[in-house]
């Protein structure tokens, strides 16, 4: 069964197949084609956290492909202790062809993959955000015409989005640099796993944002406070202030560099309006590609 629980769990060929399919489905839509590849199929989405892009992109993807989707909050699904997770997963699996989840714990996604009997897609967990990173790779290919040899510099918190971007770079032959404040680096366990899994990946870690973005083709950032960390907001705002992506920081990157952000953005915190709305920004093409990528993940997983 084809699950998308993390990018570590995918082979190199899977990643390339999903991206090729996303590209093809996008160009078919541009020609006005909405092939009913998933006619009659049902996607159930179970989300423990808010979402605009992920929820909507999967719903729109399912509708355009001739299928339908159902949305359940954590409470609706009974994940607040109403019954065992394994029972919830088996019941949802009985009504659905595929399940997408947004969770705090990655283990909840893994439990659904184990118990539901249906393909499971990770729509973000505290640990990673694989669909985001895959859609970003589609955007990068459109902007640069290639992946291999490009350098992506991520500035900010060593969070779920950073993890999946590092893995995506490993799969596609890009180099990955990350600039974080001290104490907010990628976990040591993740860094050793990613180095073992992708021995050729060039990975630079720094606590200096200017050093991290030097010669980068892509400067990427995300919120300083992720969903679930709201109590740390004030502390984080102070600690991360030197890591704001400004026009000046963009100047330390390659002259042709582009700016990326998974959104939602906290304008005036991790990025200035000038960068986000400026000519280097790819934020909104990134958001649109979430839907093309969602389609390809659904088609890939459902055969
Ligand atoms: N980028 C992203 O996943 O956005 P949402 O939280 O709105 O789904
Ligand atoms: N790191 C952010 C990403 C949101 C798409 C979060 O987890 O809240």
mmCIF file of C-alpha atoms and ligand atoms in Angstrom:
data_model
loop_
_atom_site.group_PDB
_atom_site.id
_atom_site.type_symbol
_atom_site.label_atom_id
_atom_site.label_comp_id
_atom_site.label_asym_id
_atom_site.label_seq_id
_atom_site.Cartn_x
_atom_site.Cartn_y
_atom_site.Cartn_z
ATOM 1 C CA UNK A 1 0.000 0.000 0.000
ATOM 2 C CA UNK A 2 1.292 3.480 -0.871
ATOM 3 C CA UNK A 3 1.368 5.786 2.150
ATOM 4 C CA UNK A 4 2.932 9.238 2.290
ATOM 5 C CA UNK A 5 3.828 9.480 5.965
ATOM 6 C CA UNK A 6 7.181 11.257 5.469
ATOM 7 C CA UNK A 7 9.701 11.849 2.673
ATOM 8 C CA UNK A 8 12.103 9.418 4.366
ATOM 9 C CA UNK A 9 9.523 6.721 3.720
ATOM 10 C CA UNK A 10 9.529 7.407 -0.057
ATOM 11 C CA UNK A 11 12.074 6.148 -2.553
ATOM 12 C CA UNK A 12 13.806 8.454 -4.958
ATOM 13 C CA UNK A 13 11.655 7.032 -7.744
ATOM 14 C CA UNK A 14 8.452 7.705 -5.782
ATOM 15 C CA UNK A 15 9.441 11.361 -5.367
ATOM 16 C CA UNK A 16 10.188 11.777 -9.050
ATOM 17 C CA UNK A 17 7.012 9.941 -10.060
ATOM 18 C CA UNK A 18 4.823 12.156 -7.849
ATOM 19 C CA UNK A 19 6.491 15.312 -9.177
ATOM 20 C CA UNK A 20 6.185 14.243 -12.812
ATOM 21 C CA UNK A 21 2.508 13.466 -12.285
ATOM 22 C CA UNK A 22 1.910 16.846 -10.588
ATOM 23 C CA UNK A 23 3.483 18.608 -13.541
ATOM 24 C CA UNK A 24 1.383 16.645 -16.009
ATOM 25 C CA UNK A 25 -1.880 17.216 -14.093
ATOM 26 C CA UNK A 26 -1.118 20.934 -13.870
ATOM 27 C CA UNK A 27 -0.591 21.266 -17.599
ATOM 28 C CA UNK A 28 -3.740 19.238 -18.295
ATOM 29 C CA UNK A 29 -5.742 21.603 -16.091
ATOM 30 C CA UNK A 30 -4.238 24.564 -17.963
ATOM 31 C CA UNK A 31 -5.635 22.982 -21.153
ATOM 32 C CA UNK A 32 -9.035 22.707 -19.487
ATOM 33 C CA UNK A 33 -8.837 18.970 -18.779
ATOM 34 C CA UNK A 34 -10.178 17.627 -15.509
ATOM 35 C CA UNK A 35 -9.795 13.874 -15.919
ATOM 36 C CA UNK A 36 -12.096 11.897 -13.617
ATOM 37 C CA UNK A 37 -9.240 9.706 -12.431
ATOM 38 C CA UNK A 38 -10.756 9.217 -8.970
ATOM 39 C CA UNK A 39 -14.459 9.025 -9.861
ATOM 40 C CA UNK A 40 -16.539 7.739 -6.958
ATOM 41 C CA UNK A 41 -13.607 7.688 -4.511
ATOM 42 C CA UNK A 42 -13.730 9.225 -1.055
ATOM 43 C CA UNK A 43 -11.005 11.107 0.784
ATOM 44 C CA UNK A 44 -11.469 11.617 4.533
ATOM 45 C CA UNK A 45 -9.406 14.381 6.127
ATOM 46 C CA UNK A 46 -8.871 14.333 9.905
ATOM 47 C CA UNK A 47 -7.215 17.500 11.192
ATOM 48 C CA UNK A 48 -6.114 18.324 14.748
ATOM 49 C CA UNK A 49 -4.826 21.787 13.735
ATOM 50 C CA UNK A 50 -6.135 24.623 11.542
ATOM 51 C CA UNK A 51 -5.409 24.666 7.813
ATOM 52 C CA UNK A 52 -6.257 26.722 4.742
ATOM 53 C CA UNK A 53 -3.984 25.403 2.006
ATOM 54 C CA UNK A 54 -3.726 21.742 2.928
ATOM 55 C CA UNK A 55 -7.395 21.138 3.589
ATOM 56 C CA UNK A 56 -8.589 23.144 0.610
ATOM 57 C CA UNK A 57 -6.002 21.853 -1.839
ATOM 58 C CA UNK A 58 -6.933 18.248 -1.063
ATOM 59 C CA UNK A 59 -10.667 19.000 -1.272
ATOM 60 C CA UNK A 60 -10.323 20.853 -4.579
ATOM 61 C CA UNK A 61 -8.014 18.144 -5.921
ATOM 62 C CA UNK A 62 -10.505 15.425 -5.061
ATOM 63 C CA UNK A 63 -13.408 17.352 -6.631
ATOM 64 C CA UNK A 64 -11.509 18.090 -9.841
ATOM 65 C CA UNK A 65 -10.605 14.413 -10.150
ATOM 66 C CA UNK A 66 -14.240 13.321 -9.824
ATOM 67 C CA UNK A 67 -14.099 12.144 -6.191
ATOM 68 C CA UNK A 68 -15.444 13.580 -2.938
ATOM 69 C CA UNK A 69 -14.032 14.487 0.426
ATOM 70 C CA UNK A 70 -15.168 14.493 4.030
ATOM 71 C CA UNK A 71 -13.621 16.653 6.761
ATOM 72 C CA UNK A 72 -13.446 15.738 10.457
ATOM 73 C CA UNK A 73 -11.907 17.739 13.281
ATOM 74 C CA UNK A 74 -10.052 15.903 16.028
ATOM 75 C CA UNK A 75 -13.175 16.193 18.157
ATOM 76 C CA UNK A 76 -15.522 14.939 15.407
ATOM 77 C CA UNK A 77 -13.293 11.907 14.921
ATOM 78 C CA UNK A 78 -13.346 11.106 18.642
ATOM 79 C CA UNK A 79 -9.605 11.487 18.960
ATOM 80 C CA UNK A 80 -9.995 13.197 22.332
ATOM 81 C CA UNK A 81 -10.331 9.839 24.068
ATOM 82 C CA UNK A 82 -13.796 8.742 22.929
ATOM 83 C CA UNK A 83 -12.402 5.462 21.626
ATOM 84 C CA UNK A 84 -9.104 3.812 20.775
ATOM 85 C CA UNK A 85 -7.150 5.313 17.853
ATOM 86 C CA UNK A 86 -6.885 1.877 16.240
ATOM 87 C CA UNK A 87 -10.700 1.596 16.289
ATOM 88 C CA UNK A 88 -11.201 5.098 14.836
ATOM 89 C CA UNK A 89 -8.689 4.331 12.083
ATOM 90 C CA UNK A 90 -10.379 1.046 11.174
ATOM 91 C CA UNK A 91 -13.845 2.627 11.067
ATOM 92 C CA UNK A 92 -12.714 5.592 8.916
ATOM 93 C CA UNK A 93 -10.858 3.169 6.663
ATOM 94 C CA UNK A 94 -14.118 1.293 6.090
ATOM 95 C CA UNK A 95 -15.789 4.384 4.617
ATOM 96 C CA UNK A 96 -12.849 5.920 2.766
ATOM 97 C CA UNK A 97 -10.518 5.115 -0.094
ATOM 98 C CA UNK A 98 -7.756 7.357 1.261
ATOM 99 C CA UNK A 99 -7.142 9.336 4.461
ATOM 100 C CA UNK A 100 -5.222 12.601 4.998
ATOM 101 C CA UNK A 101 -4.250 13.681 8.506
ATOM 102 C CA UNK A 102 -2.891 16.804 10.173
ATOM 103 C CA UNK A 103 -1.638 15.992 13.661
ATOM 104 C CA UNK A 104 0.532 16.967 16.577
ATOM 105 C CA UNK A 105 2.193 13.555 17.005
ATOM 106 C CA UNK A 106 3.662 11.817 13.958
ATOM 107 C CA UNK A 107 2.766 8.555 15.716
ATOM 108 C CA UNK A 108 -0.949 9.240 15.076
ATOM 109 C CA UNK A 109 -0.275 9.270 11.315
ATOM 110 C CA UNK A 110 1.776 6.088 11.627
ATOM 111 C CA UNK A 111 -1.037 4.474 13.668
ATOM 112 C CA UNK A 112 -3.566 5.285 10.935
ATOM 113 C CA UNK A 113 -1.226 3.800 8.329
ATOM 114 C CA UNK A 114 -1.042 0.672 10.463
ATOM 115 C CA UNK A 115 -4.743 0.284 11.290
ATOM 116 C CA UNK A 116 -6.937 1.927 8.654
ATOM 117 C CA UNK A 117 -6.227 -0.491 5.811
ATOM 118 C CA UNK A 118 -6.159 2.476 3.406
ATOM 119 C CA UNK A 119 -3.422 4.778 2.043
ATOM 120 C CA UNK A 120 -2.557 7.540 4.523
ATOM 121 C CA UNK A 121 -1.191 10.991 3.633
ATOM 122 C CA UNK A 122 0.610 13.271 6.089
ATOM 123 C CA UNK A 123 -0.879 16.768 5.818
ATOM 124 C CA UNK A 124 1.598 18.046 8.466
ATOM 125 C CA UNK A 125 2.670 16.747 11.850
ATOM 126 C CA UNK A 126 4.958 18.268 14.478
ATOM 127 C CA UNK A 127 7.777 16.301 12.807
ATOM 128 C CA UNK A 128 7.382 16.987 9.087
ATOM 129 C CA UNK A 129 5.335 18.415 6.201
ATOM 130 C CA UNK A 130 6.044 16.225 3.171
ATOM 131 C CA UNK A 131 3.290 17.499 0.818
ATOM 132 C CA UNK A 132 4.525 21.064 1.321
ATOM 133 C CA UNK A 133 8.107 20.165 0.453
ATOM 134 C CA UNK A 134 7.035 18.189 -2.628
ATOM 135 C CA UNK A 135 4.893 21.070 -3.907
ATOM 136 C CA UNK A 136 7.853 23.384 -3.277
ATOM 137 C CA UNK A 137 10.041 21.147 -5.411
ATOM 138 C CA UNK A 138 7.486 21.512 -8.210
ATOM 139 C CA UNK A 139 7.674 25.307 -7.823
ATOM 140 C CA UNK A 140 11.480 25.198 -7.872
ATOM 141 C CA UNK A 141 11.513 23.161 -11.057
ATOM 142 C CA UNK A 142 9.157 25.658 -12.706
ATOM 143 C CA UNK A 143 11.292 28.616 -11.612
ATOM 144 C CA UNK A 144 14.763 27.174 -12.294
ATOM 145 C CA UNK A 145 14.120 24.383 -14.816
ATOM 146 C CA UNK A 146 16.035 21.875 -12.638
ATOM 147 C CA UNK A 147 16.789 20.720 -9.095
ATOM 148 C CA UNK A 148 20.257 19.296 -9.249
ATOM 149 C CA UNK A 149 22.997 21.637 -8.082
ATOM 150 C CA UNK A 150 20.681 24.309 -6.625
ATOM 151 C CA UNK A 151 21.201 25.524 -3.077
ATOM 152 C CA UNK A 152 18.205 26.039 -0.806
ATOM 153 C CA UNK A 153 18.838 28.083 2.347
ATOM 154 C CA UNK A 154 16.242 27.874 5.072
ATOM 155 C CA UNK A 155 16.273 30.627 7.697
ATOM 156 C CA UNK A 156 14.389 30.448 10.997
ATOM 157 C CA UNK A 157 13.168 27.574 13.153
ATOM 158 C CA UNK A 158 14.492 24.038 12.572
ATOM 159 C CA UNK A 159 10.890 22.798 12.378
ATOM 160 C CA UNK A 160 8.655 20.358 10.474
ATOM 161 C CA UNK A 161 8.923 22.334 7.211
ATOM 162 C CA UNK A 162 12.732 22.536 7.448
ATOM 163 C CA UNK A 163 12.919 18.766 8.007
ATOM 164 C CA UNK A 164 10.891 17.913 4.901
ATOM 165 C CA UNK A 165 12.784 20.428 2.760
ATOM 166 C CA UNK A 166 16.108 18.866 3.820
ATOM 167 C CA UNK A 167 14.780 15.426 2.861
ATOM 168 C CA UNK A 168 13.443 16.720 -0.470
ATOM 169 C CA UNK A 169 16.857 18.264 -1.236
ATOM 170 C CA UNK A 170 18.436 14.890 -0.440
ATOM 171 C CA UNK A 171 16.116 13.114 -2.868
ATOM 172 C CA UNK A 172 16.667 15.594 -5.711
ATOM 173 C CA UNK A 173 20.385 16.430 -5.544
ATOM 174 C CA UNK A 174 20.037 19.949 -4.150
ATOM 175 C CA UNK A 175 22.169 21.300 -1.342
ATOM 176 C CA UNK A 176 20.564 22.454 1.893
ATOM 177 C CA UNK A 177 21.749 25.191 4.235
ATOM 178 C CA UNK A 178 19.980 26.157 7.431
ATOM 179 C CA UNK A 179 20.407 29.242 9.622
ATOM 180 C CA UNK A 180 18.733 29.071 13.034
ATOM 181 C CA UNK A 181 19.220 30.692 16.436
ATOM 182 C CA UNK A 182 21.096 28.555 18.935
ATOM 183 C CA UNK A 183 18.790 26.004 20.498
ATOM 184 C CA UNK A 184 16.446 25.936 17.466
ATOM 185 C CA UNK A 185 18.590 23.800 15.155
ATOM 186 C CA UNK A 186 17.400 20.595 13.489
ATOM 187 C CA UNK A 187 17.578 17.782 16.045
ATOM 188 C CA UNK A 188 20.903 15.895 16.176
ATOM 189 C CA UNK A 189 19.007 12.668 15.626
ATOM 190 C CA UNK A 190 17.423 14.021 12.422
ATOM 191 C CA UNK A 191 20.744 15.363 11.109
ATOM 192 C CA UNK A 192 22.453 12.019 11.554
ATOM 193 C CA UNK A 193 19.527 10.167 9.965
ATOM 194 C CA UNK A 194 19.396 12.509 6.970
ATOM 195 C CA UNK A 195 23.168 12.252 6.478
ATOM 196 C CA UNK A 196 22.979 8.446 6.601
ATOM 197 C CA UNK A 197 20.022 8.296 4.232
ATOM 198 C CA UNK A 198 21.432 10.843 1.732
ATOM 199 C CA UNK A 199 25.237 10.507 1.977
ATOM 200 C CA UNK A 200 25.709 12.876 -0.984
ATOM 201 C CA UNK A 201 23.576 15.661 0.508
ATOM 202 C CA UNK A 202 25.571 18.824 1.138
ATOM 203 C CA UNK A 203 24.188 20.115 4.452
ATOM 204 C CA UNK A 204 25.393 23.337 6.058
ATOM 205 C CA UNK A 205 24.212 24.401 9.517
ATOM 206 C CA UNK A 206 24.860 27.872 10.901
ATOM 207 C CA UNK A 207 23.644 30.221 13.603
ATOM 208 C CA UNK A 208 24.302 33.184 11.312
ATOM 209 C CA UNK A 209 21.529 33.929 8.776
ATOM 210 C CA UNK A 210 23.931 35.731 6.406
ATOM 211 C CA UNK A 211 26.297 32.776 6.348
ATOM 212 C CA UNK A 212 23.383 30.381 5.743
ATOM 213 C CA UNK A 213 22.027 32.276 2.718
ATOM 214 C CA UNK A 214 25.394 32.951 1.098
ATOM 215 C CA UNK A 215 25.193 31.979 -2.599
ATOM 216 C CA UNK A 216 21.751 30.439 -2.108
ATOM 217 C CA UNK A 217 19.418 30.115 -5.100
ATOM 218 C CA UNK A 218 16.410 29.908 -2.824
ATOM 219 C CA UNK A 219 15.898 31.641 0.523
ATOM 220 C CA UNK A 220 13.089 29.942 2.432
ATOM 221 C CA UNK A 221 11.483 30.819 5.731
ATOM 222 C CA UNK A 222 8.525 29.775 7.879
ATOM 223 C CA UNK A 223 6.789 31.101 10.996
ATOM 224 C CA UNK A 224 8.870 31.375 14.167
ATOM 225 C CA UNK A 225 6.065 29.872 16.251
ATOM 226 C CA UNK A 226 4.439 26.766 14.828
ATOM 227 C CA UNK A 227 0.976 25.481 15.654
ATOM 228 C CA UNK A 228 1.100 23.995 19.143
ATOM 229 C CA UNK A 229 3.912 26.312 20.329
ATOM 230 C CA UNK A 230 1.716 29.355 20.994
ATOM 231 C CA UNK A 231 2.886 29.564 24.649
ATOM 232 C CA UNK A 232 6.438 30.257 23.446
ATOM 233 C CA UNK A 233 5.420 33.069 21.075
ATOM 234 C CA UNK A 234 6.853 36.028 23.009
ATOM 235 C CA UNK A 235 10.199 34.369 23.733
ATOM 236 C CA UNK A 236 10.527 33.198 20.156
ATOM 237 C CA UNK A 237 9.762 36.650 18.743
ATOM 238 C CA UNK A 238 12.773 38.060 20.592
ATOM 239 C CA UNK A 239 15.129 35.176 19.856
ATOM 240 C CA UNK A 240 14.340 35.042 16.130
ATOM 241 C CA UNK A 241 14.363 38.784 15.386
ATOM 242 C CA UNK A 242 17.810 38.653 13.718
ATOM 243 C CA UNK A 243 16.502 35.941 11.381
ATOM 244 C CA UNK A 244 13.919 38.066 9.570
ATOM 245 C CA UNK A 245 14.140 37.804 5.790
ATOM 246 C CA UNK A 246 14.672 41.395 4.642
ATOM 247 C CA UNK A 247 15.809 42.851 1.296
ATOM 248 C CA UNK A 248 19.235 43.173 2.899
ATOM 249 C CA UNK A 249 19.389 39.472 3.802
ATOM 250 C CA UNK A 250 18.251 38.602 0.257
ATOM 251 C CA UNK A 251 21.309 40.489 -0.988
ATOM 252 C CA UNK A 252 23.585 37.953 0.706
ATOM 253 C CA UNK A 253 22.058 35.247 -1.507
ATOM 254 C CA UNK A 254 22.747 34.733 -5.220
ATOM 255 C CA UNK A 255 21.728 37.674 -7.408
ATOM 256 C CA UNK A 256 19.068 35.540 -9.124
ATOM 257 C CA UNK A 257 17.781 34.099 -5.812
ATOM 258 C CA UNK A 258 14.073 33.573 -5.194
ATOM 259 C CA UNK A 259 12.192 33.800 -1.909
ATOM 260 C CA UNK A 260 9.888 31.028 -0.685
ATOM 261 C CA UNK A 261 7.511 30.622 2.262
ATOM 262 C CA UNK A 262 5.051 27.782 2.855
ATOM 263 C CA UNK A 263 2.463 30.233 4.295
ATOM 264 C CA UNK A 264 0.695 31.270 6.454
ATOM 265 C CA UNK A 265 3.201 34.111 6.934
ATOM 266 C CA UNK A 266 3.450 36.495 9.855
ATOM 267 C CA UNK A 267 4.237 39.567 7.786
ATOM 268 C CA UNK A 268 6.655 41.864 9.631
ATOM 269 C CA UNK A 269 8.072 38.975 11.673
ATOM 270 C CA UNK A 270 9.893 36.272 9.717
ATOM 271 C CA UNK A 271 9.586 38.230 6.449
ATOM 272 C CA UNK A 272 8.993 41.835 5.434
ATOM 273 C CA UNK A 273 6.194 42.830 3.053
ATOM 274 C CA UNK A 274 8.822 44.074 0.631
ATOM 275 C CA UNK A 275 10.320 40.594 0.210
ATOM 276 C CA UNK A 276 7.055 38.708 0.314
ATOM 277 C CA UNK A 277 5.382 40.904 -2.308
ATOM 278 C CA UNK A 278 8.564 41.618 -4.266
ATOM 279 C CA UNK A 279 9.713 40.261 -7.646
ATOM 280 C CA UNK A 280 11.810 37.483 -6.076
ATOM 281 C CA UNK A 281 8.860 35.960 -4.215
ATOM 282 C CA UNK A 282 7.402 32.581 -5.204
ATOM 283 C CA UNK A 283 4.953 32.350 -2.263
ATOM 284 C CA UNK A 284 1.727 32.311 -4.228
ATOM 285 C CA UNK A 285 2.855 29.914 -6.979
ATOM 286 C CA UNK A 286 3.908 27.667 -4.079
ATOM 287 C CA UNK A 287 0.437 27.845 -2.587
ATOM 288 C CA UNK A 288 -1.215 27.085 -5.937
ATOM 289 C CA UNK A 289 1.047 24.123 -6.538
ATOM 290 C CA UNK A 290 -0.212 22.538 -3.324
ATOM 291 C CA UNK A 291 -3.351 21.582 -5.264
ATOM 292 C CA UNK A 292 -1.555 20.126 -8.282
ATOM 293 C CA UNK A 293 0.666 18.188 -5.913
ATOM 294 C CA UNK A 294 -2.310 17.027 -3.839
ATOM 295 C CA UNK A 295 -3.834 15.606 -7.020
ATOM 296 C CA UNK A 296 -0.675 13.740 -7.892
ATOM 297 C CA UNK A 297 -0.321 12.308 -4.373
ATOM 298 C CA UNK A 298 -3.926 11.088 -4.476
ATOM 299 C CA UNK A 299 -3.515 9.504 -7.898
ATOM 300 C CA UNK A 300 -0.126 8.027 -6.993
ATOM 301 C CA UNK A 301 -1.446 6.502 -3.753
ATOM 302 C CA UNK A 302 -4.667 5.182 -5.284
ATOM 303 C CA UNK A 303 -2.957 3.788 -8.386
HETATM 304 N N1 LIG B 1 1.333 25.593 4.073
HETATM 305 C C1 LIG B 1 0.293 25.005 4.708
HETATM 306 O O1 LIG B 1 0.310 23.814 5.015
HETATM 307 O O2 LIG B 1 -0.756 25.825 4.957
HETATM 308 P P1 LIG B 1 -2.044 25.482 5.839
HETATM 309 O O3 LIG B 1 -1.565 25.388 7.278
HETATM 310 O O4 LIG B 1 -2.981 26.613 5.623
HETATM 311 O O5 LIG B 1 -2.596 24.161 5.385
HETATM 312 N N1 LIG B 2 5.706 25.195 10.823
HETATM 313 C C1 LIG B 2 4.335 25.592 10.625
HETATM 314 C C2 LIG B 2 3.919 25.254 9.239
HETATM 315 C C3 LIG B 2 2.502 25.644 8.884
HETATM 316 C C4 LIG B 2 2.134 25.239 7.481
HETATM 317 C C5 LIG B 2 3.458 24.927 11.667
HETATM 318 O O1 LIG B 2 3.669 23.738 11.947
HETATM 319 O O2 LIG B 2 2.568 25.593 12.214
#
